[in-house]
mmCIF file of C-alpha atoms in Angstrom:
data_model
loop_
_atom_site.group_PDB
_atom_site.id
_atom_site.type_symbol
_atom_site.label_atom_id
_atom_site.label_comp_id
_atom_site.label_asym_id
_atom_site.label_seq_id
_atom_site.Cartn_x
_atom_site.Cartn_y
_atom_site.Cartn_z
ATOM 1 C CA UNK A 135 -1.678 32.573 -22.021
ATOM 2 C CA UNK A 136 -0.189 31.333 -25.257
ATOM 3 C CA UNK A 137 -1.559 32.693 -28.175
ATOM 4 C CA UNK A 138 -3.658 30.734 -30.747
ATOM 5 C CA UNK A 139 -0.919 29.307 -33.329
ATOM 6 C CA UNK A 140 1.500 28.450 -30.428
ATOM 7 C CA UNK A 141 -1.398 26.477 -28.651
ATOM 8 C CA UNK A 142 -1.786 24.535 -32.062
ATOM 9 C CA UNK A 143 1.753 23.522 -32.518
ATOM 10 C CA UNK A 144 2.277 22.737 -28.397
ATOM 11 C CA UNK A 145 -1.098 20.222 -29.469
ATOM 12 C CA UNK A 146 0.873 19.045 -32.634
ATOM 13 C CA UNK A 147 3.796 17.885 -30.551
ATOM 14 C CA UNK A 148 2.057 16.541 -28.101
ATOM 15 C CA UNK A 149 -0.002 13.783 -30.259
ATOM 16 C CA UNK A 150 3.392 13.609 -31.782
ATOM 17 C CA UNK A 151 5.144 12.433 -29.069
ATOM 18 C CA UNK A 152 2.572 10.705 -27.571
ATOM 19 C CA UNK A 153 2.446 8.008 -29.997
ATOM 20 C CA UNK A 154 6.063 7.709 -29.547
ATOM 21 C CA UNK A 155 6.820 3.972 -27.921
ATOM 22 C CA UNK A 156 8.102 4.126 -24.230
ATOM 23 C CA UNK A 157 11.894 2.773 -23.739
ATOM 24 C CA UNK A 158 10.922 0.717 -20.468
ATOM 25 C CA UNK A 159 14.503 0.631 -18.108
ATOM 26 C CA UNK A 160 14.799 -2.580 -16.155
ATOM 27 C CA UNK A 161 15.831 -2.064 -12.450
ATOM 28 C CA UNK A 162 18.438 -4.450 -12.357
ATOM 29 C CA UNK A 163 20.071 -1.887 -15.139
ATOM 30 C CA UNK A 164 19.695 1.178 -12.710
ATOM 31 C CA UNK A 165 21.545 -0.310 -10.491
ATOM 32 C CA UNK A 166 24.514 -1.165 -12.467
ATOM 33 C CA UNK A 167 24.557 2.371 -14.607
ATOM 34 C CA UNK A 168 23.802 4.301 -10.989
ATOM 35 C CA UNK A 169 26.688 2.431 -9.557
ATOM 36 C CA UNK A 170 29.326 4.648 -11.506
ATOM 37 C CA UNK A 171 27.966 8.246 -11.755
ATOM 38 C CA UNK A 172 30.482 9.419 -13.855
ATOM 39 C CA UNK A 173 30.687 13.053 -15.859
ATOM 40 C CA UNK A 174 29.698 10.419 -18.848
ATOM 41 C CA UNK A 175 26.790 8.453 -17.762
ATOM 42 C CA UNK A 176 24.700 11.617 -15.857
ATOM 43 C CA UNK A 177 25.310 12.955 -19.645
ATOM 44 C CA UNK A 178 23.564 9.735 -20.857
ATOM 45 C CA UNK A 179 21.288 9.336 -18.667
ATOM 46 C CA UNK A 180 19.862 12.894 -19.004
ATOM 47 C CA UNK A 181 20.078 12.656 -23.207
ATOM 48 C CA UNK A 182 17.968 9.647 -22.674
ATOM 49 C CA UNK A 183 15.589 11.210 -20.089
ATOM 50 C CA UNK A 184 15.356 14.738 -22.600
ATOM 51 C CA UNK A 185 14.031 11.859 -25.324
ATOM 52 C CA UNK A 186 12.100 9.568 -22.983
ATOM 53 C CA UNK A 187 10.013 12.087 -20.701
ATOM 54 C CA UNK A 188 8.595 13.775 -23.261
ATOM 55 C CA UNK A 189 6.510 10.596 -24.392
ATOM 56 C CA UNK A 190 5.765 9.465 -21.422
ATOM 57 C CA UNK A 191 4.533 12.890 -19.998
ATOM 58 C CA UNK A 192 2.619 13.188 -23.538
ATOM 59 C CA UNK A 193 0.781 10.090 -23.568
ATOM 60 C CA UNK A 194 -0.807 11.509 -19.908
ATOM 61 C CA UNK A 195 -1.489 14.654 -21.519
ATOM 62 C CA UNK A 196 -3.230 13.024 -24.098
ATOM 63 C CA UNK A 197 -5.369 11.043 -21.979
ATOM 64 C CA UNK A 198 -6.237 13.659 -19.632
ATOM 65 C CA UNK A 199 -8.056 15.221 -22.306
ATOM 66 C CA UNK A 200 -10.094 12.193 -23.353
ATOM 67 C CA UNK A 201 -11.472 11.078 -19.970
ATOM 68 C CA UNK A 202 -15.329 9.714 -19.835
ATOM 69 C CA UNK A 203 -18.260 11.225 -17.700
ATOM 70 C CA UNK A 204 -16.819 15.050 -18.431
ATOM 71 C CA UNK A 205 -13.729 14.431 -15.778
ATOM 72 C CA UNK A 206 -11.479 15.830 -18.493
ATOM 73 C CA UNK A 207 -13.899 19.061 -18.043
ATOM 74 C CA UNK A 208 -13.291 19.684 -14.144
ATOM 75 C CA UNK A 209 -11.141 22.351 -12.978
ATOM 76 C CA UNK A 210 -8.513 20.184 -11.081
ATOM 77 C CA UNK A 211 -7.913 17.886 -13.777
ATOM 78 C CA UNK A 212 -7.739 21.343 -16.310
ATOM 79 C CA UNK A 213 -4.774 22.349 -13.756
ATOM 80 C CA UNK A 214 -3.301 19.105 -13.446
ATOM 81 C CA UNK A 215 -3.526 18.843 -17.742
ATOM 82 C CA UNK A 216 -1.856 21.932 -18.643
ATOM 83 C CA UNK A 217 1.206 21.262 -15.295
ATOM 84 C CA UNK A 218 1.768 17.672 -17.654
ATOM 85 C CA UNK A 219 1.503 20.347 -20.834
ATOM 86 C CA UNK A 220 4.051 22.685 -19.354
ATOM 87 C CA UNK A 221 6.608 20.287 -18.644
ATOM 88 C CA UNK A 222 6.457 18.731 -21.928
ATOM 89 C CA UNK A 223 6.872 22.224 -22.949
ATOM 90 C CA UNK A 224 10.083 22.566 -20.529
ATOM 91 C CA UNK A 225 11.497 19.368 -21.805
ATOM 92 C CA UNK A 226 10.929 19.418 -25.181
ATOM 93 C CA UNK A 227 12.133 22.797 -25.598
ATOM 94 C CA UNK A 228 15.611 22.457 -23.596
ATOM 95 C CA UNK A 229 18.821 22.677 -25.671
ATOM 96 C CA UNK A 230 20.339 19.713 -26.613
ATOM 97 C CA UNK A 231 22.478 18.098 -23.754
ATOM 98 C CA UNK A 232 26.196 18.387 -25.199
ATOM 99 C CA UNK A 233 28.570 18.882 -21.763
ATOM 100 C CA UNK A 234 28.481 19.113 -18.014
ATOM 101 C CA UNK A 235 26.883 22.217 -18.109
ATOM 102 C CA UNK A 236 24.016 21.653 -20.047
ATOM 103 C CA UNK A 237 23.426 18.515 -17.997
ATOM 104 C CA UNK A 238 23.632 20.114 -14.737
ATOM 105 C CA UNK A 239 20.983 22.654 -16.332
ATOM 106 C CA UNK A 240 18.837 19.946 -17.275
ATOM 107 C CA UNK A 241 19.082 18.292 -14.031
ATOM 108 C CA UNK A 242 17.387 21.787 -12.227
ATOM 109 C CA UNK A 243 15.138 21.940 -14.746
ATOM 110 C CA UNK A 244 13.865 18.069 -14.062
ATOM 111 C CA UNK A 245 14.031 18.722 -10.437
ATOM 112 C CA UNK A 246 11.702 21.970 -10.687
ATOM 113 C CA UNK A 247 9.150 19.483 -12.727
ATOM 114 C CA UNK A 248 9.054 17.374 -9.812
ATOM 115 C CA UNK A 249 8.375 20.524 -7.768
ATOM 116 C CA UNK A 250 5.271 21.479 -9.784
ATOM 117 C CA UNK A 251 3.848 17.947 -10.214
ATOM 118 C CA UNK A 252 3.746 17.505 -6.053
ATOM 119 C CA UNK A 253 0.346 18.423 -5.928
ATOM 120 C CA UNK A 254 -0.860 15.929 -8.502
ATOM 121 C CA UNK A 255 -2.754 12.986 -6.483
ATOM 122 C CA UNK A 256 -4.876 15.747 -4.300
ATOM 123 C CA UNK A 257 -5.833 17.539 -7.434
ATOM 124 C CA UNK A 258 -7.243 14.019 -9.490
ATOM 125 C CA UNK A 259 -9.057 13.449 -5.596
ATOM 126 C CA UNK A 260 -10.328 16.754 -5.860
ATOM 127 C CA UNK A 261 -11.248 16.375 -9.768
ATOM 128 C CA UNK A 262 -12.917 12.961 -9.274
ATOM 129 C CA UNK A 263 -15.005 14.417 -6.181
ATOM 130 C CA UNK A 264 -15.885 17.240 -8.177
ATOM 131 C CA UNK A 265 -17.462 14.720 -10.876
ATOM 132 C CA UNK A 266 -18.988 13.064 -7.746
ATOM 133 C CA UNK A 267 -20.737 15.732 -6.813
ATOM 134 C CA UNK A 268 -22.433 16.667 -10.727
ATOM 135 C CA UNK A 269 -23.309 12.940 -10.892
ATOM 136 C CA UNK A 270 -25.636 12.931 -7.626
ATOM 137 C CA UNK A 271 -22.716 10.938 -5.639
ATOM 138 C CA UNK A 272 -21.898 7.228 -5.811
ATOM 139 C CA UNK A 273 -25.885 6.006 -6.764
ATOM 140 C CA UNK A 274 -25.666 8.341 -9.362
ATOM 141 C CA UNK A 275 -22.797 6.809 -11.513
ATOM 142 C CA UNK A 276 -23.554 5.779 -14.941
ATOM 143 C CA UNK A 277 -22.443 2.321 -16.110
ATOM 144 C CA UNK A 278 -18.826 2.018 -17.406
ATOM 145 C CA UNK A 279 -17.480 4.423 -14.033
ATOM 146 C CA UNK A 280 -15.365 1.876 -13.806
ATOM 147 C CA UNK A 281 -13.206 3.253 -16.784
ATOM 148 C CA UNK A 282 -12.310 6.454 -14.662
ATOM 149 C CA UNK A 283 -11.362 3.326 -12.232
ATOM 150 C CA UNK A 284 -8.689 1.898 -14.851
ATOM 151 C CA UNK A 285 -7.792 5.220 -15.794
ATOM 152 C CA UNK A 286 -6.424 6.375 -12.909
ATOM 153 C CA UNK A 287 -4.996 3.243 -11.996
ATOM 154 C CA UNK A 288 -2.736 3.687 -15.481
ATOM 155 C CA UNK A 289 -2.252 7.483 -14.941
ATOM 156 C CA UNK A 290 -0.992 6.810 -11.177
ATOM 157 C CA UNK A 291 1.296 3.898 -12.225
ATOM 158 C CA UNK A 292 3.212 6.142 -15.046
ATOM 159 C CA UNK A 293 3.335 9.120 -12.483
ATOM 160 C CA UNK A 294 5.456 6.477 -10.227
ATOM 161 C CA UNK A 295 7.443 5.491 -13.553
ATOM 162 C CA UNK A 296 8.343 9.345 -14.185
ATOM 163 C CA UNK A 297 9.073 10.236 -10.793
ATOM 164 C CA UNK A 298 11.407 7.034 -10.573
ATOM 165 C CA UNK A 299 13.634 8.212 -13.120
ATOM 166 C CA UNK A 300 13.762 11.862 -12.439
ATOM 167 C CA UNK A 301 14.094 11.162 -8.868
ATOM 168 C CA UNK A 302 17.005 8.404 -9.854
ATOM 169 C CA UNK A 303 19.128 10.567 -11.690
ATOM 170 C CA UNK A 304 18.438 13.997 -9.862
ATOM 171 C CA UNK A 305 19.475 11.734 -6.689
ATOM 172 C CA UNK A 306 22.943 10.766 -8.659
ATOM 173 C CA UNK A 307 24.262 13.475 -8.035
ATOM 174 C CA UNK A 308 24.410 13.406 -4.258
ATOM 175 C CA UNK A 309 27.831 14.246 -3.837
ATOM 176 C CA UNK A 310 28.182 12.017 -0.468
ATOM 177 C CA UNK A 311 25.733 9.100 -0.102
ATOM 178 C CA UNK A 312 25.169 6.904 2.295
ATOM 179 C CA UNK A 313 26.853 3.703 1.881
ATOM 180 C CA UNK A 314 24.991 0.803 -0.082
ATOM 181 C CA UNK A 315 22.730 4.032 -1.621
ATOM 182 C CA UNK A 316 22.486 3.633 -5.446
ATOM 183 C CA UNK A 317 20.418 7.072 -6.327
ATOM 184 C CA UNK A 318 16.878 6.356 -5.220
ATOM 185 C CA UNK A 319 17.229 2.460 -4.643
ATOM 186 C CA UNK A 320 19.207 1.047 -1.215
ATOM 187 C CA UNK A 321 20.346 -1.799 -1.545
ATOM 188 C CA UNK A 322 20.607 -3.368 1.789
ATOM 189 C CA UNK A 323 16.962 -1.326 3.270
ATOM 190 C CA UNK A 324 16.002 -2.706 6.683
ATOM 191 C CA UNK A 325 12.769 -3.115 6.442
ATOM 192 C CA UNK A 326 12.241 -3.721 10.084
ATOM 193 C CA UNK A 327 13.496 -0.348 10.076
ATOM 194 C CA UNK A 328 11.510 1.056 7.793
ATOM 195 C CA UNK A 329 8.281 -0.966 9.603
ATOM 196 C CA UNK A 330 9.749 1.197 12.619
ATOM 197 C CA UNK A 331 10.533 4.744 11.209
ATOM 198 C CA UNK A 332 6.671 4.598 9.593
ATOM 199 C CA UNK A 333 5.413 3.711 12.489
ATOM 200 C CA UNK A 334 7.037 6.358 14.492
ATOM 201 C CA UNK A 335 5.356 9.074 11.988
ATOM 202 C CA UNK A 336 2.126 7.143 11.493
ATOM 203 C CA UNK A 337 1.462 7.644 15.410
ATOM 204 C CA UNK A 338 2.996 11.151 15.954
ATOM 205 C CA UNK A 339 -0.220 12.068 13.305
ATOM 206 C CA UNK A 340 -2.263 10.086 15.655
ATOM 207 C CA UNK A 341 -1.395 11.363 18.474
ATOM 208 C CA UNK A 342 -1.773 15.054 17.052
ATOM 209 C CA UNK A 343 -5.647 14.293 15.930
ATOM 210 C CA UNK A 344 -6.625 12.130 18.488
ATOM 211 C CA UNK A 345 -4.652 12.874 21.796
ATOM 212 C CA UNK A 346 -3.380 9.533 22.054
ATOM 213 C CA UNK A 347 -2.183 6.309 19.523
ATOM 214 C CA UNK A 348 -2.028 2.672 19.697
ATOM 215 C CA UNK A 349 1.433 1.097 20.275
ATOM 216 C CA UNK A 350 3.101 -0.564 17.288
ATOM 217 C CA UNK A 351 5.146 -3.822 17.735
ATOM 218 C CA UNK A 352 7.412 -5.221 15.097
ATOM 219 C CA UNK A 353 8.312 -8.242 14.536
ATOM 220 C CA UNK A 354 11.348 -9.938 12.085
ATOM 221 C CA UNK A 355 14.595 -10.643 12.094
ATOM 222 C CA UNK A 356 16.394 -7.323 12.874
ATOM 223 C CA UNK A 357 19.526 -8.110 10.433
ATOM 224 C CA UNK A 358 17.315 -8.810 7.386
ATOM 225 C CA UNK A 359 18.320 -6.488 4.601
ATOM 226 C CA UNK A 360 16.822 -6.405 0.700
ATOM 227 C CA UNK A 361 17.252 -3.806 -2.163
ATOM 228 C CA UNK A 362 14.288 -1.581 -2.467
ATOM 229 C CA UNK A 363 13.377 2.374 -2.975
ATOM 230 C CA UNK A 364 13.254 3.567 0.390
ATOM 231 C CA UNK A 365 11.054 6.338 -0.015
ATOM 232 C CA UNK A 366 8.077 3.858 -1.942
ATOM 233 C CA UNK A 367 8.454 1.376 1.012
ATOM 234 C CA UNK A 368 8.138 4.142 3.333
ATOM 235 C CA UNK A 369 5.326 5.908 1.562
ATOM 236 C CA UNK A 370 3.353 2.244 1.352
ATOM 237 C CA UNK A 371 3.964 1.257 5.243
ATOM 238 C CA UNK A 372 2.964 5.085 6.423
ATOM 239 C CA UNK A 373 -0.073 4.751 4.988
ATOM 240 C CA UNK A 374 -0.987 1.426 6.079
ATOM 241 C CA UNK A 375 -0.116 1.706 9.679
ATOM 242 C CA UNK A 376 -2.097 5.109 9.821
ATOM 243 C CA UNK A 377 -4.924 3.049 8.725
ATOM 244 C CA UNK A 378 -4.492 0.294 11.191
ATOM 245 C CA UNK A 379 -3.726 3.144 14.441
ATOM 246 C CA UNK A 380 -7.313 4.974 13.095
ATOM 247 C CA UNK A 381 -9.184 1.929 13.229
ATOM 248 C CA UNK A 382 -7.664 0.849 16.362
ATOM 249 C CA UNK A 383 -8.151 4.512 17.777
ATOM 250 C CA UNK A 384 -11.327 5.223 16.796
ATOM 251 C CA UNK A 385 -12.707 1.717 17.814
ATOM 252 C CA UNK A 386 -11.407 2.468 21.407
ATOM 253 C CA UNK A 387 -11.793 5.648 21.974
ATOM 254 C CA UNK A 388 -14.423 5.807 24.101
ATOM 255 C CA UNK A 389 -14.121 2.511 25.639
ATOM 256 C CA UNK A 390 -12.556 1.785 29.046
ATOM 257 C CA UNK A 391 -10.487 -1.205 27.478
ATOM 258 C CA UNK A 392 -7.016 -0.680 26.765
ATOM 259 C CA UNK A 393 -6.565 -0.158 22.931
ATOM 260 C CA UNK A 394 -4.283 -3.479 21.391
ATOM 261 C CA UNK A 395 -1.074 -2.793 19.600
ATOM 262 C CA UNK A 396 -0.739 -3.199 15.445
ATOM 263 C CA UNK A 397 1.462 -5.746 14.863
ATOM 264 C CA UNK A 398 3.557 -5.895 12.055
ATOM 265 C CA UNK A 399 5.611 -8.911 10.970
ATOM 266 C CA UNK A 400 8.642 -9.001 8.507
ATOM 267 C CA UNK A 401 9.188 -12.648 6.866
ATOM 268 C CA UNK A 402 12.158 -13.150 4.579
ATOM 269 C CA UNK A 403 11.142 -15.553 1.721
ATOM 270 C CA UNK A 404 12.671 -16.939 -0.929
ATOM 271 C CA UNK A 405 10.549 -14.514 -3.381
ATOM 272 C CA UNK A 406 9.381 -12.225 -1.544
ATOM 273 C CA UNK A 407 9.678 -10.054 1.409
ATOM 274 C CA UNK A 408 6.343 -9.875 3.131
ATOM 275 C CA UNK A 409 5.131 -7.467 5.864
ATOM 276 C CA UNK A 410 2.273 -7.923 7.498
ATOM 277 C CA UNK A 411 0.220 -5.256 9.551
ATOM 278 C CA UNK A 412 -2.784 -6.265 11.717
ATOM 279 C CA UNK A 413 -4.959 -4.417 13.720
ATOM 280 C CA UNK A 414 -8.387 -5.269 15.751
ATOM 281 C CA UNK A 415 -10.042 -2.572 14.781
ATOM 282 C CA UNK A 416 -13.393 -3.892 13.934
ATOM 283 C CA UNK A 417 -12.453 -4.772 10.297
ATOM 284 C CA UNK A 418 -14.533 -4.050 7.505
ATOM 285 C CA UNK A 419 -17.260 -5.344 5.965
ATOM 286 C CA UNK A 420 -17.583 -7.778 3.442
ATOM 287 C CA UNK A 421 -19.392 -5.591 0.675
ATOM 288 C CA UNK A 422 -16.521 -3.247 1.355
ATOM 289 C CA UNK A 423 -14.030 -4.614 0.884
ATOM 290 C CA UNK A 424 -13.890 -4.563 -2.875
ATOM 291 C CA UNK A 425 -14.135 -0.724 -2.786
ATOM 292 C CA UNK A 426 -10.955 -0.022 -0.399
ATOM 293 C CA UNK A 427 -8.741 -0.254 -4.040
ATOM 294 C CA UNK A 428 -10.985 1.837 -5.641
ATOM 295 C CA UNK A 429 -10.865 5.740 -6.181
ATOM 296 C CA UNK A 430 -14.548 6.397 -6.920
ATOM 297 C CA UNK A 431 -15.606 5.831 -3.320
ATOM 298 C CA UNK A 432 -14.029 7.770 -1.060
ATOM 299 C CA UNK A 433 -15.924 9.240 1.809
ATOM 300 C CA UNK A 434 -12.724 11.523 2.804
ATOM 301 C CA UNK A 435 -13.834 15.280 2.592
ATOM 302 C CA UNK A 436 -11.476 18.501 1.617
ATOM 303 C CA UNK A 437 -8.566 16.746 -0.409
ATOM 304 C CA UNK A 438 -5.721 19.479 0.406
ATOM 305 C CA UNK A 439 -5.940 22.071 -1.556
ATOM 306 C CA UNK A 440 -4.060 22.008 -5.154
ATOM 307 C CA UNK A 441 -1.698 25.323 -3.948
ATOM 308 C CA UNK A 442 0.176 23.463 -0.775
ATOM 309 C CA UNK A 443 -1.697 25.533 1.980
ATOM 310 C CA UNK A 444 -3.029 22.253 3.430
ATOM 311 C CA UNK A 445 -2.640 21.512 7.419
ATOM 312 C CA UNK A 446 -0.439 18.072 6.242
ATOM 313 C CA UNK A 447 -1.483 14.847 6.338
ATOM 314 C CA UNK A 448 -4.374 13.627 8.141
ATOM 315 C CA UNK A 449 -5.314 10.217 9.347
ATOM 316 C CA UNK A 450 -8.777 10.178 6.366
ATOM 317 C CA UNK A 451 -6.194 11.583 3.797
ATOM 318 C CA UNK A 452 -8.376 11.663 0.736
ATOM 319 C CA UNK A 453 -8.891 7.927 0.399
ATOM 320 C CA UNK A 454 -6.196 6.989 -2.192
ATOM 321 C CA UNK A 455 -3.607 5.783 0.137
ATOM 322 C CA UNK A 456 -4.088 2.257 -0.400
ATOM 323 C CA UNK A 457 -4.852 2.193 -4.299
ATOM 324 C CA UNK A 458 -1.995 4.041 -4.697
ATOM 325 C CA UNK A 459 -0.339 1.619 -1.871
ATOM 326 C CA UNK A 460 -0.063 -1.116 -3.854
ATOM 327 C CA UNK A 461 0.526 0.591 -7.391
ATOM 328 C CA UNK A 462 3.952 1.091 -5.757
ATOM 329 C CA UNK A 463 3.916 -2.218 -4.281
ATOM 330 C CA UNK A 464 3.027 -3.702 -8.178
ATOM 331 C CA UNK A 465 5.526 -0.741 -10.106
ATOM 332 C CA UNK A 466 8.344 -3.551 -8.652
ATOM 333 C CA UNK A 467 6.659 -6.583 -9.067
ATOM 334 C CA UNK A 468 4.746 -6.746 -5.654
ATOM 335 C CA UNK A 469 1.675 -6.632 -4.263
ATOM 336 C CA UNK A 470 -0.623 -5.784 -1.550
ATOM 337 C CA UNK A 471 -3.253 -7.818 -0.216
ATOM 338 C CA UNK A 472 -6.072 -6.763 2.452
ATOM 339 C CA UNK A 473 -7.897 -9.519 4.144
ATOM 340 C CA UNK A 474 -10.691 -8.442 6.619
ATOM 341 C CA UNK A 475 -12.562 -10.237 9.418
ATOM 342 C CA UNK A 476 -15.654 -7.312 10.642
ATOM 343 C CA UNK A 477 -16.598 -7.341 14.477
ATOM 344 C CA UNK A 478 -12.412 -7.875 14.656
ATOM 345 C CA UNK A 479 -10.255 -6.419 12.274
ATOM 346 C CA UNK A 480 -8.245 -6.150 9.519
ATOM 347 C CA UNK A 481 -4.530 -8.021 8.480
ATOM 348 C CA UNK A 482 -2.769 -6.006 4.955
ATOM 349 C CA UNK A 483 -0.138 -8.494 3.459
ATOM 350 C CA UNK A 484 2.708 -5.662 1.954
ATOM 351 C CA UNK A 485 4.597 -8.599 -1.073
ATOM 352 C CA UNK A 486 7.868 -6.693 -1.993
ATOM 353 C CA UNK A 487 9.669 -8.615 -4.567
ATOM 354 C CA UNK A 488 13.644 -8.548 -4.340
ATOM 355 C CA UNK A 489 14.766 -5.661 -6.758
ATOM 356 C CA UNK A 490 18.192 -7.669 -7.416
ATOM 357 C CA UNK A 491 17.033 -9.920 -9.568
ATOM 358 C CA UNK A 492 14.646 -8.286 -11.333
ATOM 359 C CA UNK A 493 14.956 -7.990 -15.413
ATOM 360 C CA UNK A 494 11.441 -6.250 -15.954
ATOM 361 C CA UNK A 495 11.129 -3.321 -17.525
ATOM 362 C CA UNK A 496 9.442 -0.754 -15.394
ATOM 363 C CA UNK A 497 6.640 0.944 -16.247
#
């Protein structure tokens, strides 16, 4: 526990830095700067990420100890506060990056930050339900809830940001990647093959809970190829075909009809690459559908515990994956879009804009 005095100055630093502007990075930039990992610009990029995390891990810091309703007060959101606390401590702290050896140092040290924050979506789910639970459940929320709503949406969205750009340059220094592999971003990702490798996990948790899955059929143009982070489109299609297969399953389970397939389509636009998944899995209804992006209404129970010794992932989750879903779709410019007919089912239109061309700044 750090005494008194050092507690105060850590709390000094971190309003400091906190009201430090963000540099945003543009992806198009990423690309170009990833695309030659020399000795020279891992050194840059890690002097600008010993200078940049610190705000940006700050400014969550900050506003995880101003939340509404007493969430700032929960224990999961204490132990989520003071992981954001110690690696502003880590960062802030490090020796200035002069040479190779410092920045390989740095790099470990950025990697282990990762490490710790794994754990941080289950522990806000757990935090959230633990507010839940003081305020009598969903009937019992005050007005304004919605500001937790907002909160998290902004928390979640610079969590994405932070793990971007660790995860970019920690993933520089792959000493043989694949070809067309630029860090974190690919830039000619199948997405037909990602709609198939997703898929292929989505079901094998099916199959494990219920005994047996849906099939999945895909449909696209099989040589269709866009830049995008692999890992985000992977995360994003997971989680919506594990939806789809639990309606599906759950629907037919004890039916003697044959269970349909999900279908997922992949159409290349001029814009956008879109991906639908539909299911007939009895939909949902109207007055729900507005809560499916929220995080105040989840009916999952047990998020996995904050220390790892969780049983994996389970086809209820905790209830973030689609919120969260299309943050990642929107971090690049996307979106996702749920349309819902009940007594049928449901179709989830995945908008991935091409990375290329993109001159935003990210988040």
């Amino acid at each position: 526990m750090a005494s008194e005095p050092v507690a105060r100055a850590v709390a000094e630093e971190v309003a400091r830095w906190g009201g430090m502007r963000q540099t945003g990075v543009t992806l198009r930039y990423m690309m170009e700067f990833g695309a030659r990992p020399t000795e020279r610009n891992l050194l840059r990029s890690a002097q600008f990420l010993r200078k940049e995390l610190p705000i940006r891990i700050a400014r969550r810091a900050l506003d995880l100890d101003s939340l509404p309703f007493g969430l700032s007060t929960k224990p999961a959101i204490l132990k989520v506060r003071d992981w954001y606390l110690d690696s502003f401590r880590d960062i802030r702290y490090f020796p200035e990056v002069r040479n190779r050896d410092d920045e390989l140092a740095f790099t470990e040290m950025i990697k282990m930050i990762r490490v710790r924050h794994t754990n941080v979506v289950p522990a806000m789910a757990l935090g959230v339900q633990q507010l839940k639970k003081d305020l009598g459940g969903t009937k019992g929320f005050p007005p304004g809830i919605d500001e937790i709503h907002q909160f998290l949406d902004r928390f979640y969205m610079s969590r994405i940001g932070i793990r971007m750009l660790i995860g970019q340059h920690v993933a520089l220094h792959e000493p043989d990647p694949e070809p067309g592999v630029i860090g974190l971003i690919s830039t000619r990702l199948s997405p037909m093959l990602a709609a198939q490798h997703a898929s292929e996990d989505a079901r094998a948790i099916c199959m494990r809970e219920y005994g047996s899955a849906p099939d999945v059929n895909i449909y696209g143009d099989p040589n269709l190829t866009f830049p995008y982070v692999k890992p985000h489109l992977h995360l994003m299609m997971f989680e919506l075909v594990k939806n789809s297969l639990r309606a599906v399953q759950e629907r037919y389970m004890n039916s003697d009809k044959h269970a349909p397939p999900v279908r997922i389509i992949v159409a290349d636009g001029a814009e956008d690459v879109t991906i639908k998944i539909s299911d007939e899995g009895g939909g949902i209804p109207r007055s729900g559908l507005s809560r499916i992006f929220t995080y105040l209404y989840s009916t999952a129970e047990n998020p996995p515990d904050l220390d790892g010794h969780n049983e994996g992932v389970t086809m209820a989750g905790y209830g973030y994956g689609i919120p969260i879903s299309r943050l990642y779709a929107r971090y690049f410019g996307g979106d996702l879009q749920i349309i819902s007919m009940e007594g049928y089912g449901t179709d989830a239109y995945l908008h991935l804009s091409r990375l290329g061309d993109s001159e935003e700044p990210l988040h």
